[in-house]
Short mmCIF file of C-alpha atoms and ligand atoms in Angstrom, two decimals:
data_model
loop_
_atom_site.label_atom_id
_atom_site.label_comp_id
_atom_site.label_asym_id
_atom_site.label_seq_id
_atom_site.Cartn_x
_atom_site.Cartn_y
_atom_site.Cartn_z
CA MET A 231 94.56 -123.10 -21.45
CA ASP A 232 98.24 -123.42 -22.40
CA LEU A 233 99.96 -120.56 -24.18
CA ARG A 234 99.98 -122.23 -27.71
CA ALA A 235 96.14 -122.60 -27.43
CA THR A 236 95.57 -119.13 -26.24
CA LEU A 237 97.92 -117.71 -29.06
CA ILE A 238 95.89 -119.72 -31.59
CA ALA A 239 92.44 -118.66 -30.09
CA ALA A 240 93.86 -115.06 -30.16
CA LEU A 241 94.93 -115.33 -33.79
CA ARG A 242 91.58 -117.19 -34.77
CA LEU A 243 89.59 -114.24 -33.28
CA GLN A 244 91.64 -111.35 -35.18
CA VAL A 245 91.05 -113.38 -38.53
CA GLU A 246 87.35 -113.47 -37.80
CA TRP A 247 87.41 -109.73 -37.10
CA GLY A 248 89.22 -109.07 -40.23
CA ALA A 249 92.79 -108.87 -39.58
CA ASP A 250 93.52 -111.58 -41.98
CA GLU A 251 96.44 -110.12 -43.81
CA ALA A 252 100.08 -109.58 -42.58
CA LEU A 253 101.16 -106.23 -43.90
CA ALA A 254 104.68 -105.85 -42.72
CA ASP A 255 107.42 -108.31 -41.08
CA ALA A 256 107.23 -106.47 -37.84
CA ALA A 257 104.28 -105.29 -35.89
CA ILE A 258 103.58 -101.64 -35.68
CA ASP A 259 102.44 -100.13 -32.21
CA ARG A 260 99.78 -97.72 -33.12
CA PHE A 261 99.16 -96.68 -29.57
CA ALA A 262 102.89 -95.54 -29.12
CA ALA A 263 103.46 -91.90 -28.55
CA PRO A 264 104.46 -90.12 -31.76
CA PRO A 265 108.22 -89.23 -31.99
CA ALA A 266 109.02 -85.72 -30.67
CA ARG A 267 109.05 -83.24 -33.70
CA ALA A 268 112.25 -81.43 -34.72
CA ARG A 269 112.08 -77.73 -33.64
CA THR A 270 111.38 -75.49 -36.49
CA GLU A 271 111.20 -71.87 -36.77
CA ALA A 272 107.75 -70.80 -35.24
CA ALA A 273 105.35 -69.02 -37.58
CA PRO A 274 103.64 -66.10 -36.05
CA ALA A 275 100.76 -67.15 -34.13
CA PRO A 276 97.30 -66.29 -35.78
CA THR A 277 95.21 -63.59 -33.93
CA PRO A 278 92.41 -65.13 -31.89
CA GLN A 279 90.09 -63.19 -34.33
CA ALA A 280 91.54 -64.67 -37.32
CA THR A 281 91.41 -68.17 -35.90
CA ALA A 282 87.89 -67.73 -35.02
CA ASN A 283 86.81 -66.55 -38.40
CA ARG A 284 88.62 -69.34 -40.48
CA PRO A 285 86.27 -72.13 -41.58
CA LEU A 286 87.46 -75.38 -40.75
CA PRO A 287 87.57 -77.50 -43.69
CA THR A 288 85.61 -80.90 -43.26
CA PRO A 289 87.41 -84.08 -44.15
CA VAL A 290 85.25 -84.43 -47.25
CA ALA A 291 85.90 -80.84 -48.51
CA HIS A 292 89.57 -81.42 -47.83
CA ALA A 293 89.56 -84.53 -50.10
CA ALA A 294 87.49 -82.54 -52.79
CA ALA A 295 90.03 -79.73 -52.77
CA ILE A 296 92.88 -82.21 -53.18
CA ALA A 297 91.04 -84.07 -56.07
CA ALA A 298 89.98 -80.81 -57.84
CA ALA A 299 93.60 -79.93 -57.91
CA CYS A 300 94.57 -82.75 -60.04
CA SER A 301 94.79 -82.08 -63.83
CA SER A 302 95.73 -85.66 -64.90
CA LEU A 303 95.14 -89.25 -63.96
CA ALA A 304 98.70 -89.69 -63.12
CA ALA A 305 98.47 -86.57 -60.67
CA LEU A 306 95.25 -87.98 -59.27
CA ARG A 307 96.87 -91.46 -58.54
CA GLU A 308 99.85 -89.63 -56.83
CA ALA A 309 97.58 -87.43 -54.63
CA LEU A 310 95.65 -90.56 -53.52
CA ALA A 311 98.88 -92.34 -52.82
CA ARG A 312 99.77 -89.38 -50.61
CA PHE A 313 96.27 -88.70 -49.07
CA ASP A 314 96.21 -89.68 -45.38
CA GLY A 315 92.66 -88.61 -44.54
CA CYS A 316 91.08 -92.13 -44.98
CA PRO A 317 92.04 -94.91 -42.43
CA LEU A 318 91.65 -97.51 -45.03
CA SER A 319 94.76 -96.72 -46.51
CA ASP A 320 96.78 -97.54 -43.24
CA THR A 321 95.52 -101.14 -43.40
CA ALA A 322 95.67 -101.67 -47.01
CA THR A 323 98.91 -103.10 -48.90
CA ASN A 324 98.43 -101.14 -52.09
CA LEU A 325 96.39 -98.32 -53.53
CA VAL A 326 94.08 -99.77 -56.22
CA PHE A 327 93.72 -96.92 -58.70
CA ASN A 328 92.42 -98.33 -62.13
CA ASP A 329 93.01 -100.60 -64.95
CA GLY A 330 92.45 -100.74 -68.61
CA ASN A 331 92.06 -98.13 -71.36
CA PRO A 332 91.20 -94.39 -70.32
CA GLU A 333 90.48 -93.58 -73.95
CA ALA A 334 87.84 -96.38 -74.53
CA GLY A 335 84.87 -94.15 -73.58
CA LEU A 336 83.40 -96.96 -71.27
CA MET A 337 84.08 -96.76 -67.47
CA LEU A 338 83.29 -99.58 -65.02
CA ILE A 339 82.98 -98.78 -61.49
CA GLY A 340 82.92 -101.52 -58.63
CA GLU A 341 82.93 -101.33 -54.90
CA ALA A 342 86.33 -101.78 -53.19
CA PRO A 343 89.43 -103.97 -53.66
CA GLY A 344 89.40 -107.60 -52.29
CA ALA A 345 92.46 -109.55 -51.09
CA GLU A 346 94.03 -110.31 -54.44
CA GLU A 347 93.70 -106.72 -55.85
CA ASP A 348 95.05 -105.40 -52.55
CA ARG A 349 98.23 -107.65 -53.14
CA ILE A 350 98.63 -106.94 -56.76
CA GLY A 351 97.31 -103.22 -56.89
CA LYS A 352 95.00 -103.77 -59.68
CA PRO A 353 91.03 -103.86 -59.63
CA PHE A 354 89.07 -106.90 -60.39
CA VAL A 355 91.88 -109.54 -60.64
CA GLY A 356 90.34 -111.86 -57.99
CA PRO A 357 87.41 -114.33 -58.44
CA SER A 358 84.81 -111.80 -59.13
CA GLY A 359 87.21 -110.12 -61.68
CA GLN A 360 87.63 -113.33 -63.46
CA LEU A 361 83.84 -113.82 -63.74
CA LEU A 362 83.55 -110.25 -64.88
CA ASP A 363 86.23 -110.73 -67.61
CA ARG A 364 84.24 -113.88 -68.84
CA MET A 365 80.91 -111.76 -68.92
CA LEU A 366 82.46 -108.83 -70.79
CA ALA A 367 84.29 -111.17 -73.30
CA SER A 368 80.87 -112.46 -74.12
CA ILE A 369 79.89 -109.06 -75.49
CA GLY A 370 83.24 -108.54 -77.01
CA LEU A 371 85.07 -106.45 -74.57
CA ASP A 372 88.54 -106.94 -72.88
CA ARG A 373 90.53 -104.44 -70.80
CA GLY A 374 91.34 -102.59 -73.95
CA GLY A 375 87.71 -101.61 -74.37
CA TYR A 376 87.06 -99.94 -70.96
CA LEU A 377 88.76 -98.49 -67.87
CA ILE A 378 87.90 -100.18 -64.57
CA THR A 379 88.06 -98.74 -61.02
CA ASN A 380 86.26 -98.90 -57.63
CA LEU A 381 84.38 -96.37 -55.49
CA ILE A 382 86.93 -97.13 -52.68
CA PRO A 383 90.67 -97.43 -53.81
CA TRP A 384 91.76 -99.21 -50.61
CA ARG A 385 90.83 -102.67 -49.35
CA PRO A 386 88.60 -102.60 -46.34
CA PRO A 387 89.92 -104.92 -43.60
CA GLY A 388 88.44 -108.40 -43.91
CA ASN A 389 86.45 -107.23 -46.96
CA ARG A 390 83.94 -105.37 -44.59
CA SER A 391 81.51 -103.09 -46.44
CA PRO A 392 82.87 -99.52 -46.53
CA THR A 393 81.23 -97.15 -44.10
CA ASP A 394 79.19 -94.03 -45.19
CA ALA A 395 81.96 -91.89 -44.07
CA GLU A 396 84.62 -93.91 -46.07
CA VAL A 397 82.19 -93.67 -49.24
CA ALA A 398 81.98 -89.73 -48.71
CA LEU A 399 85.81 -89.32 -48.38
CA CYS A 400 86.60 -91.44 -51.42
CA LEU A 401 83.70 -90.01 -53.72
CA PRO A 402 85.37 -86.76 -54.57
CA PHE A 403 88.38 -88.69 -55.88
CA LEU A 404 86.13 -90.99 -58.09
CA HIS A 405 84.22 -87.91 -59.43
CA ARG A 406 87.38 -86.29 -60.37
CA GLN A 407 88.57 -89.49 -62.15
CA ILE A 408 85.40 -89.61 -64.14
CA ALA A 409 85.72 -85.96 -64.99
CA LEU A 410 89.41 -86.51 -66.16
CA VAL A 411 88.57 -89.72 -68.19
CA GLN A 412 85.31 -88.16 -69.74
CA PRO A 413 83.79 -91.48 -70.55
CA ARG A 414 80.72 -91.66 -72.83
CA LEU A 415 79.10 -94.26 -70.68
CA LEU A 416 79.19 -95.77 -67.25
CA LEU A 417 78.55 -99.34 -65.94
CA LEU A 418 78.07 -99.42 -62.18
CA LEU A 419 78.73 -102.82 -60.58
CA GLY A 420 76.72 -103.36 -57.52
CA GLY A 421 74.49 -101.49 -55.18
CA LEU A 422 77.17 -99.40 -53.39
CA ALA A 423 78.65 -97.84 -56.54
CA ALA A 424 75.04 -97.40 -58.00
CA LYS A 425 73.75 -95.54 -54.80
CA ALA A 426 76.84 -93.43 -54.48
CA LEU A 427 76.92 -92.31 -58.10
CA MET A 428 73.27 -92.09 -58.73
CA GLY A 429 72.82 -90.20 -55.34
CA THR A 430 69.85 -92.42 -53.97
CA SER A 431 69.33 -95.01 -51.31
CA ALA A 432 67.37 -97.30 -53.50
CA GLY A 433 68.78 -100.93 -53.75
CA ILE A 434 70.35 -102.45 -56.78
CA THR A 435 67.27 -104.55 -57.65
CA ARG A 436 65.53 -101.25 -58.40
CA LEU A 437 68.39 -99.58 -59.77
CA ARG A 438 69.73 -102.06 -62.23
CA GLY A 439 68.78 -102.50 -65.78
CA THR A 440 67.76 -98.94 -66.56
CA TRP A 441 69.90 -96.22 -68.06
CA ARG A 442 69.95 -92.99 -65.95
CA GLU A 443 71.54 -89.70 -66.74
CA ILE A 444 73.84 -88.70 -63.80
CA GLU A 445 75.57 -85.47 -63.12
CA ILE A 446 79.25 -85.58 -62.29
CA PRO A 447 80.95 -82.55 -60.86
CA GLY A 448 83.37 -81.16 -63.47
CA LEU A 449 81.41 -82.57 -66.54
CA ALA A 450 79.37 -80.33 -68.54
CA ALA A 451 76.73 -82.73 -69.38
CA PRO A 452 75.06 -85.58 -67.56
CA LEU A 453 76.58 -89.13 -68.06
CA PRO A 454 74.49 -92.03 -69.15
CA ALA A 455 74.95 -94.83 -66.43
CA LEU A 456 73.79 -98.41 -66.18
CA ALA A 457 73.74 -100.35 -62.98
CA THR A 458 74.01 -104.01 -62.73
CA TYR A 459 74.52 -106.83 -60.21
CA HIS A 460 78.17 -107.04 -58.77
CA PRO A 461 80.13 -110.26 -60.02
CA ALA A 462 80.66 -111.31 -56.41
CA TYR A 463 76.84 -111.32 -56.04
CA LEU A 464 76.63 -113.52 -59.14
CA LEU A 465 79.04 -115.89 -57.74
CA ARG A 466 76.67 -116.44 -54.81
CA SER A 467 73.49 -116.01 -56.70
CA PRO A 468 73.74 -117.64 -60.18
CA GLY A 469 70.04 -117.17 -60.58
CA ALA A 470 70.59 -113.46 -61.01
CA LYS A 471 73.00 -114.12 -64.09
CA ARG A 472 69.85 -113.87 -66.40
CA LEU A 473 69.24 -110.28 -65.49
CA ALA A 474 72.95 -109.48 -65.56
CA TRP A 475 73.06 -110.74 -69.09
CA ALA A 476 69.98 -108.64 -70.00
CA ASP A 477 72.18 -105.67 -68.75
CA LEU A 478 75.22 -106.60 -70.71
CA ILE A 479 73.13 -106.95 -73.79
CA ALA A 480 71.70 -103.33 -73.18
CA LEU A 481 75.44 -101.96 -72.71
CA ARG A 482 76.41 -103.71 -76.05
CA ARG A 483 73.37 -102.18 -77.92
CA ARG A 484 74.34 -98.59 -76.61
CA LEU A 485 77.97 -99.16 -77.44
CA ASP A 486 76.87 -100.15 -80.91
CA VAL A 487 74.83 -97.09 -81.19
CA LEU A 488 77.81 -94.78 -80.27
CA ASP A 489 79.92 -96.59 -82.56
CA LYS A 490 77.93 -96.02 -85.58
N1 URA B 1215 85.17 -106.14 -56.10
C1 URA B 1215 85.37 -104.94 -56.18
O1 URA B 1215 84.19 -104.44 -56.09
N2 URA B 1215 86.37 -104.40 -56.72
C2 URA B 1215 87.47 -105.28 -57.00
O2 URA B 1215 88.28 -104.70 -57.47
C3 URA B 1215 87.38 -106.54 -56.71
C4 URA B 1215 86.39 -107.01 -56.17
#
């Protein structure tokens, strides 16, 4: 095989494996040795006893402590932008935090950003977002009527499904965001968000369409949440739109009762 064909085959393999975005002009050698640190004044070494007794924070406990220290959405966005505990932030172009109206009383939660969202830094702006906008417009809602965010705020490479470890790391930030927004209702888009927030392994077909009260750390009372199909699934499976429509009607009715 000549060099050109070899390079094309190597590029094709990378795209198939999810490396489908050019993130910077120059390549980064992630295997290079880290630069030598500047010498700083050494802190007194802890005694062996103190080291042995200190509990090591797990990555999830560390994420939860950072999230809990945020007292506003701006502080939470800032903390996520600085958080280096989730490897997804290394491969994403932008943090995708939220969009819409935090005062509206309704919060929508999707799965994770796709390519368009990653490029622009806003949730649900790609094809599934456009379908969602049309669905919500049919019950009189635009982005002034809800706040929309994702379970995972960084795009997984090649749109692969987030791992359990990534979900566990990001969940404390999402819980904190919900606690700061204090919505009256949640709409969960797709199985991943529904399972994570409802704390179950049941699939979306079982979870959708029924209001459930869910506990959110930091909120005094359980929050009514409705799960429905993810718009990306509806793009692939138009037959499911009938059930998604029933879910939208259930949401509209509940909003109307709250608005009375
Ligand atoms: N799918 C999601 O779950 N979230 C987005 O922001 C876009 C697509």
